[in-house]
Short mmCIF file of C-alpha atoms and ligand atoms in Angstrom, two decimals:
data_model
loop_
_atom_site.label_atom_id
_atom_site.label_comp_id
_atom_site.label_asym_id
_atom_site.label_seq_id
_atom_site.Cartn_x
_atom_site.Cartn_y
_atom_site.Cartn_z
CA MET Q 82 50.77 46.92 -118.74
CA LEU Q 83 53.36 45.74 -116.23
CA LEU Q 84 50.91 42.20 -116.18
CA LEU Q 85 49.44 42.89 -119.34
CA SER Q 86 53.61 41.83 -121.08
CA LEU Q 87 54.31 39.54 -117.98
CA THR Q 88 50.73 37.70 -119.00
CA ALA Q 89 51.94 37.40 -122.89
CA ALA Q 90 55.71 36.18 -122.12
CA LEU Q 91 54.46 33.87 -119.91
CA LEU Q 92 51.41 32.96 -123.07
CA ALA Q 93 54.64 33.35 -125.15
CA ASN Q 94 56.75 30.93 -123.28
CA THR Q 95 53.77 28.20 -122.94
CA PHE Q 96 53.84 27.66 -126.40
CA SER Q 97 57.87 28.02 -126.95
CA ALA Q 98 57.78 25.82 -125.16
CA GLN Q 99 56.44 22.72 -126.63
CA THR Q 100 58.64 21.29 -129.20
CA PRO Q 101 57.21 20.99 -132.39
CA ALA Q 102 55.77 18.14 -134.41
CA ALA Q 103 58.06 16.57 -137.31
CA PRO Q 104 56.66 17.71 -140.28
CA ASP Q 105 55.42 14.27 -141.54
CA ARG Q 106 54.41 13.48 -138.23
CA VAL Q 107 51.35 16.32 -138.69
CA GLU Q 108 50.71 14.57 -141.98
CA HIS Q 109 50.18 11.03 -140.79
CA LEU Q 110 48.08 12.75 -137.65
CA LYS Q 111 46.05 15.11 -140.80
CA ARG Q 112 44.81 11.86 -142.17
CA ASP Q 113 44.48 10.09 -139.52
CA ALA Q 114 41.50 13.33 -138.12
CA ILE Q 115 40.08 13.47 -141.79
CA GLN Q 116 39.29 9.67 -141.01
CA ASN Q 117 37.93 10.14 -138.25
CA VAL Q 118 35.88 12.40 -138.74
CA GLU Q 119 34.59 10.58 -141.90
CA ALA Q 120 33.82 7.57 -139.49
CA ARG Q 121 31.78 9.70 -137.29
CA ALA Q 122 29.06 11.29 -140.25
CA THR Q 123 27.23 9.22 -138.98
CA SER Q 124 26.15 10.85 -135.41
CA THR Q 125 27.28 14.35 -136.85
CA GLN Q 126 23.99 13.86 -139.32
CA GLN Q 127 21.91 12.17 -136.22
CA MET Q 128 23.50 15.87 -133.94
CA VAL Q 129 21.72 17.98 -136.73
CA ASP Q 130 19.23 16.47 -136.92
CA GLN Q 131 18.14 16.13 -133.28
CA ILE Q 132 18.68 19.66 -132.74
CA PHE Q 133 17.19 20.62 -135.89
CA SER Q 134 13.90 18.77 -134.51
CA PHE Q 135 14.08 20.80 -131.00
CA ALA Q 136 14.00 24.28 -132.78
CA GLU Q 137 14.66 26.36 -129.48
CA LEU Q 138 14.58 29.76 -129.67
CA GLY Q 139 17.53 32.20 -127.76
CA PHE Q 140 18.11 31.37 -124.01
CA GLN Q 141 15.13 28.37 -124.01
CA GLU Q 142 17.51 26.00 -125.38
CA THR Q 143 16.85 23.53 -123.21
CA GLU Q 144 16.44 20.46 -124.52
CA SER Q 145 19.60 20.87 -127.22
CA SER Q 146 20.94 21.52 -124.54
CA ARG Q 147 20.44 18.69 -122.07
CA TYR Q 148 21.40 16.24 -125.20
CA LEU Q 149 25.15 17.74 -126.12
CA VAL Q 150 25.60 17.82 -121.76
CA ALA Q 151 24.82 13.58 -121.86
CA LEU Q 152 26.75 13.17 -125.27
CA LEU Q 153 29.17 14.63 -123.66
CA ARG Q 154 29.72 13.50 -120.19
CA ARG Q 155 29.38 10.27 -121.58
CA ASN Q 156 31.93 10.58 -124.43
CA GLY Q 157 34.70 11.99 -121.00
CA PHE Q 158 34.00 15.70 -120.63
CA THR Q 159 33.93 17.05 -117.39
CA VAL Q 160 30.67 19.73 -117.79
CA GLN Q 161 29.07 22.81 -116.21
CA GLU Q 162 25.92 24.35 -116.67
CA GLY Q 163 24.40 27.64 -116.05
CA VAL Q 164 27.91 29.56 -116.86
CA ALA Q 165 27.50 33.10 -115.51
CA GLY Q 166 24.38 32.58 -114.76
CA ILE Q 167 23.18 31.66 -118.29
CA PRO Q 168 20.89 28.07 -117.59
CA THR Q 169 21.24 27.45 -121.18
CA ALA Q 170 25.19 28.03 -121.08
CA TRP Q 171 27.63 24.86 -120.76
CA THR Q 172 31.42 24.07 -120.55
CA ALA Q 173 32.32 20.79 -121.80
CA THR Q 174 36.53 20.35 -120.61
CA TRP Q 175 38.94 17.35 -121.76
CA GLY Q 176 42.51 17.02 -121.42
CA SER Q 177 44.76 19.00 -119.22
CA GLY Q 178 48.15 21.12 -119.99
CA LYS Q 179 48.77 23.70 -122.87
CA PRO Q 180 47.27 24.72 -125.16
CA VAL Q 181 43.69 25.31 -124.45
CA ILE Q 182 41.12 25.25 -127.25
CA SER Q 183 38.59 27.17 -127.08
CA LEU Q 184 35.82 25.98 -129.48
CA GLY Q 185 32.32 27.44 -129.91
CA SER Q 186 29.15 27.75 -131.96
CA ASP Q 187 25.41 29.07 -131.72
CA ILE Q 188 23.08 26.56 -131.44
CA ASP Q 189 20.18 28.89 -131.10
CA GLY Q 190 16.87 29.15 -134.12
CA ILE Q 191 14.45 32.10 -135.26
CA PRO Q 192 10.99 33.64 -133.62
CA GLN Q 193 8.35 31.75 -137.01
CA ALA Q 194 10.92 30.13 -139.06
CA SER Q 195 9.07 26.30 -138.52
CA GLN Q 196 9.85 24.87 -142.04
CA TYR Q 197 9.77 21.47 -143.16
CA PRO Q 198 13.23 20.43 -144.61
CA GLY Q 199 14.09 18.56 -147.91
CA VAL Q 200 10.83 21.51 -149.26
CA ALA Q 201 12.05 23.66 -151.41
CA CYS Q 202 8.32 25.71 -150.93
CA ARG Q 203 6.98 27.49 -147.71
CA LEU Q 204 5.61 24.83 -145.76
CA PRO Q 205 5.93 25.38 -141.77
CA MET Q 206 6.51 22.07 -139.28
CA VAL Q 207 4.14 23.97 -136.56
CA ASP Q 208 2.00 26.80 -137.42
CA GLY Q 209 4.25 30.77 -136.37
CA GLY Q 210 6.02 27.67 -134.03
CA PRO Q 211 10.07 28.43 -134.08
CA GLY Q 212 12.37 26.31 -136.58
CA HIS Q 213 16.38 27.06 -137.31
CA GLY Q 214 16.11 29.46 -139.86
CA GLU Q 215 20.19 30.25 -139.56
CA GLY Q 216 21.11 27.12 -139.63
CA HIS Q 217 22.37 27.67 -135.86
CA ASN Q 218 21.69 23.05 -135.42
CA SER Q 219 24.66 22.55 -137.85
CA GLY Q 220 27.39 24.00 -136.00
CA LEU Q 221 28.05 22.52 -132.28
CA PRO Q 222 27.94 19.33 -134.44
CA VAL Q 223 30.98 20.83 -136.22
CA VAL Q 224 32.38 21.39 -133.61
CA ILE Q 225 31.82 18.35 -131.00
CA THR Q 226 33.14 15.75 -134.19
CA ALA Q 227 35.92 17.79 -134.62
CA ALA Q 228 36.52 17.27 -130.86
CA LEU Q 229 35.83 13.96 -130.39
CA ALA Q 230 38.11 12.93 -133.53
CA VAL Q 231 41.30 15.30 -131.85
CA LYS Q 232 40.86 14.01 -128.74
CA ASP Q 233 41.20 9.81 -129.76
CA LEU Q 234 43.88 11.01 -131.25
CA MET Q 235 45.44 13.00 -128.45
CA GLN Q 236 44.93 10.07 -126.21
CA ARG Q 237 46.79 7.83 -128.59
CA GLU Q 238 50.00 10.43 -129.03
CA ARG Q 239 49.69 11.13 -125.98
CA LEU Q 240 49.47 15.14 -127.02
CA PRO Q 241 48.86 17.32 -123.69
CA GLY Q 242 46.27 20.54 -124.42
CA THR Q 243 42.96 20.80 -123.05
CA ILE Q 244 39.76 21.75 -125.41
CA ARG Q 245 37.16 23.53 -123.92
CA ILE Q 246 33.39 23.38 -125.72
CA TRP Q 247 30.49 26.36 -125.35
CA PRO Q 248 27.80 26.88 -127.14
CA GLY Q 249 26.13 30.34 -128.65
CA VAL Q 250 23.51 31.20 -126.49
CA ALA Q 251 21.30 33.78 -127.70
CA GLU Q 252 23.45 34.60 -130.62
CA GLU Q 253 19.38 35.75 -131.70
CA LEU Q 254 20.17 38.35 -129.38
CA VAL Q 255 23.37 38.57 -129.64
CA GLY Q 256 22.95 37.56 -125.31
CA THR Q 257 25.72 36.09 -124.22
CA LYS Q 258 29.52 36.42 -125.52
CA ALA Q 259 29.89 39.53 -123.45
CA TYR Q 260 29.16 37.22 -119.76
CA PHE Q 261 31.44 34.80 -121.45
CA VAL Q 262 33.86 36.60 -122.15
CA ARG Q 263 33.57 39.57 -118.34
CA GLU Q 264 32.77 35.50 -116.72
CA GLY Q 265 36.56 34.36 -117.68
CA LEU Q 266 35.50 31.75 -119.77
CA PHE Q 267 38.54 32.55 -121.82
CA ARG Q 268 41.21 33.33 -118.99
CA ASP Q 269 43.24 30.19 -119.46
CA ALA Q 270 42.97 30.01 -122.95
CA ASP Q 271 45.25 30.18 -125.92
CA VAL Q 272 42.92 30.83 -128.95
CA ALA Q 273 39.42 30.29 -130.26
CA LEU Q 274 37.82 28.39 -133.10
CA PHE Q 275 34.29 29.66 -134.05
CA ALA Q 276 32.28 27.44 -136.43
CA HIS Q 277 29.53 29.19 -137.78
CA VAL Q 278 27.16 27.81 -140.55
CA ASP Q 279 27.63 29.44 -144.37
CA ASP Q 280 27.05 28.08 -148.25
CA ASN Q 281 30.81 27.61 -148.82
CA LEU Q 282 34.27 26.86 -146.08
CA ALA Q 283 35.55 30.38 -145.70
CA VAL Q 284 37.35 32.09 -143.04
CA ASN Q 285 38.64 35.39 -143.02
CA TRP Q 286 41.12 37.69 -140.65
CA GLY Q 287 41.07 41.23 -139.55
CA ASP Q 288 37.95 43.02 -139.52
CA ALA Q 289 35.21 41.51 -140.90
CA GLU Q 290 32.13 42.52 -142.33
CA GLY Q 291 29.56 43.69 -140.30
CA THR Q 292 28.64 45.40 -137.21
CA GLY Q 293 28.57 45.53 -133.31
CA LEU Q 294 25.42 47.01 -131.69
CA VAL Q 295 23.19 48.02 -128.33
CA SER Q 296 20.22 46.22 -128.49
CA ALA Q 297 17.84 48.00 -125.71
CA LEU Q 298 14.82 47.91 -124.61
CA PHE Q 299 13.03 50.92 -124.01
CA SER Q 300 10.01 51.17 -120.64
CA PHE Q 301 7.43 53.88 -120.96
CA GLN Q 302 5.20 54.49 -117.26
CA GLY Q 303 2.50 56.76 -118.19
CA ARG Q 304 -0.95 56.70 -116.27
CA SER Q 305 -4.77 55.05 -117.38
CA ALA Q 306 -7.67 56.22 -117.66
CA HIS Q 307 -10.86 55.54 -119.33
CA SER Q 308 -10.30 56.21 -122.92
CA ALA Q 309 -13.39 57.64 -123.37
CA GLY Q 310 -15.10 58.77 -120.10
CA ALA Q 311 -11.93 60.94 -118.84
CA PRO Q 312 -8.92 60.48 -121.84
CA TRP Q 313 -7.28 63.93 -120.12
CA ARG Q 314 -6.64 61.95 -116.94
CA GLY Q 315 -4.65 59.40 -118.41
CA ARG Q 316 -1.49 60.05 -120.28
CA SER Q 317 -0.64 57.62 -123.16
CA ALA Q 318 3.07 55.14 -122.79
CA LEU Q 319 2.18 53.90 -126.31
CA ASP Q 320 2.30 57.89 -127.19
CA ALA Q 321 5.37 57.83 -126.08
CA VAL Q 322 7.18 55.10 -128.08
CA GLU Q 323 5.49 56.17 -131.11
CA LEU Q 324 7.08 59.82 -130.66
CA MET Q 325 10.42 58.08 -129.96
CA ASN Q 326 10.26 55.34 -133.37
CA ILE Q 327 8.63 59.53 -135.41
CA GLY Q 328 12.16 61.55 -133.91
CA TRP Q 329 14.55 58.40 -134.74
CA ASN Q 330 13.32 57.62 -138.25
CA TYR Q 331 13.76 61.01 -139.28
CA ARG Q 332 16.72 61.53 -137.44
CA ARG Q 333 17.47 58.70 -139.28
CA GLU Q 334 18.28 60.56 -142.72
CA HIS Q 335 21.36 61.87 -140.83
CA LEU Q 336 22.94 59.57 -139.55
CA ARG Q 337 25.59 57.74 -141.04
CA LEU Q 338 25.71 54.96 -144.34
CA GLN Q 339 27.39 52.69 -141.97
CA HIS Q 340 25.11 52.41 -138.91
CA ARG Q 341 22.32 49.93 -139.72
CA SER Q 342 19.17 49.87 -136.74
CA HIS Q 343 15.60 48.54 -136.09
CA TYR Q 344 13.53 47.62 -133.67
CA VAL Q 345 10.31 46.37 -132.58
CA VAL Q 346 7.26 47.34 -129.89
CA GLN Q 347 7.67 45.07 -127.54
CA ASN Q 348 4.12 46.12 -125.19
CA GLY Q 349 1.83 48.78 -127.03
CA GLY Q 350 -0.89 48.66 -124.13
CA ASP Q 351 -3.47 45.34 -123.12
CA GLN Q 352 -6.57 47.09 -125.52
CA PRO Q 353 -8.17 50.35 -127.24
CA ASN Q 354 -10.33 51.75 -124.39
CA VAL Q 355 -7.71 51.33 -121.44
CA VAL Q 356 -4.68 54.07 -121.64
CA PRO Q 357 -2.27 52.16 -121.53
CA PRO Q 358 -0.18 53.06 -118.69
CA THR Q 359 3.13 51.72 -119.76
CA ALA Q 360 4.67 50.21 -123.16
CA SER Q 361 7.38 49.43 -124.66
CA VAL Q 362 9.99 49.77 -128.02
CA TRP Q 363 13.45 47.01 -128.31
CA TYR Q 364 16.03 49.05 -130.53
CA TYR Q 365 19.01 46.98 -131.93
CA PHE Q 366 22.15 49.78 -132.52
CA ARG Q 367 24.24 48.97 -135.16
CA GLU Q 368 27.21 50.86 -135.80
CA LEU Q 369 31.11 49.66 -136.57
CA ASP Q 370 32.89 50.39 -134.00
CA TYR Q 371 32.81 50.87 -129.92
CA THR Q 372 32.84 54.85 -129.39
CA ARG Q 373 29.92 54.80 -132.67
CA ILE Q 374 28.19 52.06 -131.17
CA GLN Q 375 27.70 54.04 -127.88
CA GLU Q 376 26.92 57.69 -129.78
CA LEU Q 377 24.02 56.15 -130.99
CA PHE Q 378 23.14 54.33 -128.11
CA ALA Q 379 23.96 57.97 -126.05
CA LEU Q 380 21.11 59.83 -129.12
CA GLY Q 381 18.99 56.72 -128.75
CA ASP Q 382 18.66 57.82 -124.68
CA THR Q 383 17.72 61.62 -125.91
CA ILE Q 384 15.31 60.72 -127.81
CA ALA Q 385 13.31 58.62 -125.62
CA ARG Q 386 13.95 61.61 -123.16
CA ALA Q 387 12.49 64.20 -125.69
CA ALA Q 388 9.35 61.41 -126.24
CA ALA Q 389 8.40 60.76 -122.59
CA GLN Q 390 8.60 65.04 -121.88
CA MET Q 391 6.20 65.48 -124.78
CA SER Q 392 3.29 62.33 -123.96
CA GLY Q 393 3.70 63.49 -119.81
CA THR Q 394 5.68 60.22 -119.54
CA THR Q 395 8.28 58.84 -117.70
CA LEU Q 396 11.09 56.22 -119.45
CA ALA Q 397 10.66 53.87 -116.82
CA SER Q 398 13.70 52.00 -117.23
CA VAL Q 399 16.59 51.08 -120.61
CA ARG Q 400 17.64 47.56 -119.95
CA ILE Q 401 20.57 46.55 -122.12
CA LEU Q 402 19.22 43.34 -124.51
CA GLY Q 403 22.67 41.79 -126.16
CA THR Q 404 25.88 43.77 -127.36
CA ALA Q 405 28.71 42.83 -129.96
CA TRP Q 406 31.72 44.08 -130.36
CA PRO Q 407 32.44 44.25 -134.05
CA ARG Q 408 34.33 41.20 -135.41
CA HIS Q 409 38.10 40.66 -135.73
CA PHE Q 410 40.06 38.01 -137.25
CA ASN Q 411 43.46 36.91 -136.42
CA LYS Q 412 45.25 36.75 -139.20
CA PRO Q 413 47.85 33.44 -138.32
CA LEU Q 414 45.34 31.87 -137.87
CA ALA Q 415 42.90 32.08 -140.38
CA GLU Q 416 46.26 31.42 -142.46
CA ALA Q 417 46.46 28.21 -141.50
CA THR Q 418 42.52 27.22 -141.27
CA TYR Q 419 42.21 28.53 -145.49
CA GLN Q 420 45.22 25.21 -145.69
CA ASN Q 421 42.62 24.13 -144.57
CA ILE Q 422 40.82 24.82 -146.36
CA LYS Q 423 42.23 23.97 -149.64
CA ARG Q 424 43.00 20.92 -148.17
CA VAL Q 425 39.02 19.67 -147.29
CA GLY Q 426 37.24 21.01 -149.93
CA LEU Q 427 33.67 21.80 -150.69
CA PRO Q 428 31.57 18.00 -150.49
CA THR Q 429 30.34 16.53 -153.15
CA TRP Q 430 26.56 17.24 -153.86
CA SER Q 431 23.79 14.77 -155.02
CA GLU Q 432 21.86 15.69 -158.34
CA ALA Q 433 19.59 15.50 -155.86
CA ASP Q 434 21.05 18.43 -153.52
CA GLN Q 435 21.71 20.37 -156.62
CA THR Q 436 17.96 20.38 -157.08
CA LEU Q 437 16.57 21.03 -153.98
CA ALA Q 438 19.36 24.44 -153.86
CA ARG Q 439 17.44 25.43 -157.54
CA SER Q 440 14.52 24.94 -157.05
CA LEU Q 441 14.96 26.91 -153.99
CA GLN Q 442 16.52 29.22 -155.71
CA ARG Q 443 14.27 30.13 -158.31
CA GLU Q 444 11.19 29.66 -155.53
CA LEU Q 445 12.92 33.06 -153.46
CA GLY Q 446 14.22 34.30 -157.92
CA VAL Q 447 17.60 34.93 -157.74
CA PRO Q 448 19.41 33.69 -159.60
CA ASP Q 449 19.65 29.40 -159.01
CA SER Q 450 23.15 28.91 -159.72
CA GLY Q 451 22.66 25.64 -157.14
CA LEU Q 452 25.32 24.74 -154.37
CA ASN Q 453 29.22 25.72 -154.72
CA ARG Q 454 31.70 23.96 -156.16
CA ARG Q 455 34.52 26.05 -155.10
CA VAL Q 456 35.63 26.97 -152.25
CA ASP Q 457 35.93 30.51 -151.33
CA SER Q 458 39.13 32.82 -151.45
CA LEU Q 459 41.00 33.68 -148.08
CA ARG Q 460 39.38 37.09 -146.82
CA PRO Q 461 41.46 39.46 -146.47
CA PRO Q 462 40.00 42.84 -144.45
CA ILE Q 463 37.54 44.97 -145.56
CA PRO Q 464 38.36 48.30 -146.46
CA PRO Q 465 37.37 50.81 -143.94
CA ASP Q 466 35.36 53.05 -147.16
CA ASP Q 467 33.49 49.71 -148.01
CA ARG Q 468 31.53 48.79 -144.95
CA ARG Q 469 28.72 49.49 -144.33
CA GLY Q 470 26.36 48.38 -142.91
CA GLY Q 471 25.40 44.68 -142.36
CA GLY Q 472 24.81 41.82 -139.41
CA SER Q 473 26.38 41.26 -136.11
CA ASP Q 474 27.27 38.14 -133.86
CA ASP Q 475 29.24 38.28 -130.45
CA ILE Q 476 31.46 36.73 -131.07
CA GLY Q 477 33.45 40.03 -131.67
CA ASP Q 478 33.26 39.89 -127.80
CA VAL Q 479 35.69 36.94 -127.93
CA SER Q 480 37.74 37.63 -130.65
CA TRP Q 481 38.84 41.03 -128.97
CA THR Q 482 39.90 39.06 -125.49
CA LEU Q 483 42.09 36.29 -127.45
CA PRO Q 484 42.83 35.06 -130.95
CA THR Q 485 39.84 33.87 -132.75
CA ILE Q 486 38.86 32.23 -135.75
CA THR Q 487 35.20 32.13 -137.33
CA LEU Q 488 35.32 28.74 -139.81
CA ARG Q 489 31.75 29.22 -142.41
CA PHE Q 490 31.55 25.73 -143.32
CA PRO Q 491 29.03 25.10 -146.58
CA SER Q 492 25.49 23.11 -144.64
CA ASN Q 493 22.98 25.83 -146.06
CA ILE Q 494 22.51 26.95 -150.17
CA PRO Q 495 23.62 30.51 -152.07
CA ARG Q 496 21.76 33.49 -152.21
CA LEU Q 497 19.18 33.05 -149.31
CA PRO Q 498 17.64 36.05 -147.10
CA GLY Q 499 18.85 35.53 -144.52
CA HIS Q 500 16.50 34.89 -140.08
CA ASN Q 501 14.17 32.93 -142.68
CA TRP Q 502 12.02 30.34 -143.53
CA ALA Q 503 14.38 29.51 -146.23
CA ASN Q 504 17.38 28.55 -144.62
CA ALA Q 505 16.02 26.15 -142.67
CA ILE Q 506 15.18 23.97 -145.76
CA ALA Q 507 18.41 22.65 -146.00
CA MET Q 508 19.94 22.38 -142.69
CA ALA Q 509 18.21 18.79 -142.24
CA THR Q 510 19.21 17.33 -145.13
CA PRO Q 511 21.62 15.60 -146.73
CA ILE Q 512 22.89 19.52 -147.52
CA ALA Q 513 23.55 20.17 -144.44
CA HIS Q 514 25.00 17.01 -142.97
CA LYS Q 515 28.15 16.93 -145.50
CA GLY Q 516 28.92 20.26 -145.27
CA ALA Q 517 29.13 20.31 -141.66
CA THR Q 518 31.57 16.76 -141.95
CA ALA Q 519 33.25 19.60 -143.80
CA GLY Q 520 33.72 21.92 -141.67
CA ALA Q 521 34.35 19.29 -139.04
CA LYS Q 522 37.11 18.58 -140.80
CA VAL Q 523 38.97 22.05 -141.35
CA LEU Q 524 38.50 22.36 -138.04
CA ALA Q 525 39.90 19.29 -136.66
CA LEU Q 526 42.93 20.19 -138.91
CA THR Q 527 42.98 23.23 -137.08
CA MET Q 528 43.77 22.20 -133.62
CA LEU Q 529 46.11 19.65 -134.87
CA ASP Q 530 48.02 22.71 -135.88
CA VAL Q 531 47.22 24.76 -133.22
CA LEU Q 532 48.29 21.10 -130.63
CA LEU Q 533 51.30 20.69 -132.88
CA LYS Q 534 52.66 23.16 -134.51
CA PRO Q 535 53.76 25.96 -130.88
CA ASP Q 536 54.71 28.81 -133.59
CA LEU Q 537 51.41 29.39 -134.31
CA GLY Q 538 49.91 29.98 -130.84
CA THR Q 539 52.72 32.41 -130.66
CA SER Q 540 52.56 34.40 -134.31
CA ALA Q 541 48.63 34.55 -133.83
CA TRP Q 542 48.57 36.74 -130.25
CA THR Q 543 52.27 38.49 -130.93
CA TYR Q 544 49.28 39.19 -134.45
CA PHE Q 545 46.45 39.93 -131.30
CA ARG Q 546 49.18 42.39 -129.32
CA ASP Q 547 51.23 43.56 -131.38
CA VAL Q 548 48.62 44.81 -134.45
CA GLN Q 549 45.37 44.28 -133.58
CA THR Q 550 45.16 45.72 -129.93
CA LYS Q 551 47.70 48.19 -130.62
CA THR Q 552 46.10 50.84 -130.34
CA ILE Q 553 42.31 49.27 -129.77
CA LYS Q 554 41.54 47.58 -125.97
CA TYR Q 555 38.36 45.76 -125.86
CA GLN Q 556 36.18 47.20 -123.13
CA PRO Q 557 32.37 45.94 -123.00
CA LEU Q 558 29.29 47.83 -124.22
CA ILE Q 559 27.01 45.54 -121.03
CA ARG Q 560 27.24 48.41 -118.36
CA PRO Q 561 28.73 46.34 -114.27
CA ASP Q 562 24.82 45.94 -113.51
CA ASP Q 563 23.39 44.15 -116.60
CA ARG Q 564 22.19 40.77 -116.09
CA PRO Q 565 21.97 38.56 -118.84
CA ALA Q 566 18.47 38.55 -120.01
CA VAL Q 567 17.11 35.21 -119.80
CA GLU Q 568 13.32 35.44 -119.80
CA LEU Q 569 13.87 36.69 -123.16
CA ASN Q 570 11.66 34.33 -126.21
CA THR Q 571 9.80 31.84 -122.51
CA GLY Q 572 6.52 32.37 -123.78
CA ILE Q 573 7.42 32.15 -126.85
CA MET Q 574 8.78 28.78 -125.94
CA GLU Q 575 6.58 27.53 -123.11
CA ARG Q 576 3.63 28.29 -126.24
CA PHE Q 577 4.68 26.24 -128.90
CA ARG Q 578 6.81 23.81 -127.09
CA PRO Q 579 4.01 21.60 -127.48
CA SER Q 580 3.96 21.42 -130.38
CA LEU Q 581 6.68 21.16 -131.41
CA GLN Q 582 7.49 17.99 -129.54
CA ARG Q 583 5.83 15.23 -131.30
CA PHE Q 584 8.30 16.03 -133.60
CA TYR Q 585 11.92 15.50 -132.00
CA TYR Q 586 13.69 13.15 -133.99
CA ASP Q 587 14.27 9.48 -132.66
CA PRO Q 588 17.15 8.68 -134.35
CA THR Q 589 17.00 4.87 -132.64
CA ARG Q 590 13.79 5.37 -134.74
CA TYR Q 591 14.79 6.64 -137.72
CA LYS Q 592 17.63 7.00 -139.98
CA SER Q 593 17.36 10.22 -140.71
CA TYR Q 594 14.82 13.20 -139.54
CA LEU Q 595 13.98 13.41 -143.60
CA GLU Q 596 12.82 9.54 -143.60
CA GLN Q 597 10.80 10.37 -139.85
CA LEU Q 598 8.91 13.29 -141.41
CA GLY Q 599 7.85 10.88 -144.41
CA VAL Q 600 9.77 13.24 -146.41
CA THR Q 601 10.59 12.92 -150.27
CA TYR Q 602 14.37 13.93 -150.32
CA PRO Q 603 13.61 17.09 -152.74
CA THR Q 604 10.27 17.68 -152.47
CA VAL Q 605 9.47 20.56 -155.18
CA ARG Q 606 6.86 22.36 -156.01
CA ARG Q 607 4.41 20.59 -157.75
CA SER Q 608 3.28 21.71 -161.61
CA ASP Q 609 -0.20 23.32 -160.86
CA GLY Q 610 1.67 25.36 -158.55
CA ALA Q 611 0.96 23.26 -154.98
CA CYS Q 612 4.04 23.00 -152.27
CA PRO Q 613 3.12 18.90 -151.73
CA ALA Q 614 3.30 18.24 -148.37
CA PRO Q 615 5.19 14.82 -146.83
CA THR Q 616 3.43 11.11 -146.89
CA PRO Q 617 4.47 10.10 -143.32
CA SER Q 618 5.14 6.46 -142.97
CA ALA Q 619 2.46 4.48 -140.35
CA THR Q 620 5.61 3.45 -138.34
CA SER Q 621 6.41 7.47 -138.53
CA ALA Q 622 3.58 9.49 -136.95
CA ARG Q 623 3.56 9.47 -133.05
ZN1 LIG V 863 23.68 32.61 -137.21
#
């Protein structure tokens, strides 16, 4: 406790030692930052398109990371690779002294979400292949564009401060941020500004919508035998998996409505005439707070052990593959960001952008309201009784470690299902590009607020200490011996990478990825019902 208050005092001192900048100087620098981000629109577009074309799944973001690390090194950042024992994770640092601004965004794709961008009907680029069906290809371009713009101003004005950028590796597996926290990635950071794709410019504070979770793989060990010749000599590990799932599904009715749980069978045996000696099932246990998440996980463990007893097998291992704390965002930082959101406003959408959006909405059977034209309001915390399930993001672990916000930016189309090919359609089109530029402007302005107004950092920490963590203290959901599940998705990426490589974006030859693919923007379903394939020009055939 003494150590905590000492740290807090030191941090408070760090901020109060800085002299606040005069309001007209802040204003002047903010105008320059907006211009600087605008001048970077082409480089932002290239980053968005490039990462889209790599289409890499969690823990296998090798091309995306190689590309971004090289780009950041060219721009003067010092990069440390392989952080926290994760091959595709890195930190890129520039500048010196306080404040230290930590900037992050996710980078991984979704299985089976391969889809031609700019085409408002189902048209995979690689059949069965992964794709950016969440839009994570746009987040680091937002962060990097903002960072480079602010770095220019810091150099020009000789402003002290450190910028540190990191990728949200394997966010779809909620697989890394708890390890980043354990590794001490945020130990010297004053604030964390995180960016995530959305269909609007938005920010919120307090308890966010959604859940935290434990993701765990239950592996059973049985005994093989000839399934017809001597089935009585075998003990099926698949039986244990099925009994666990049946048990869980009966128990599900008696769980809180706020919970969410789901599973996939990862190994169900090899062939029917061999009694499966091994089998495994992968569960996500989601709830609203640390204690309830742990209770749900413990219940899963009990049911798994019972299933093993019933089937005469053993529960060989329970491996944690990912975890996430529920998210709670910082009030002063969110309020400052919201002022910048109002100032920047939404991009000007073209008729082509709106046609793509409305056609896709009709395709999916949802109201065809098109793209948003008004910025979202500053969302206060969701009242406890209104919190019902929802997704997770391991930025939650970061948000309980230091003052954090997530800036959501308008690079996607409203009313999409999420984790789906439809969510990839806008993500390498002018919608994504303009949305990323708008997001980068807001982020750059908020970085300037942190650099130039020390009071903001002080009040962010006061809220973090005296309100957010007054009674709830962060404790990791990962166990001391857990290690990042870096081998996940290896097989899928080995299988699809050769096909994906044919589609990697080459910005030296094509102004945009749509041009390289030969996609007419926007492409919509024809009146005869066909989803038209692009017609690559002679030069785009590789
Ligand atoms: Zn996401």
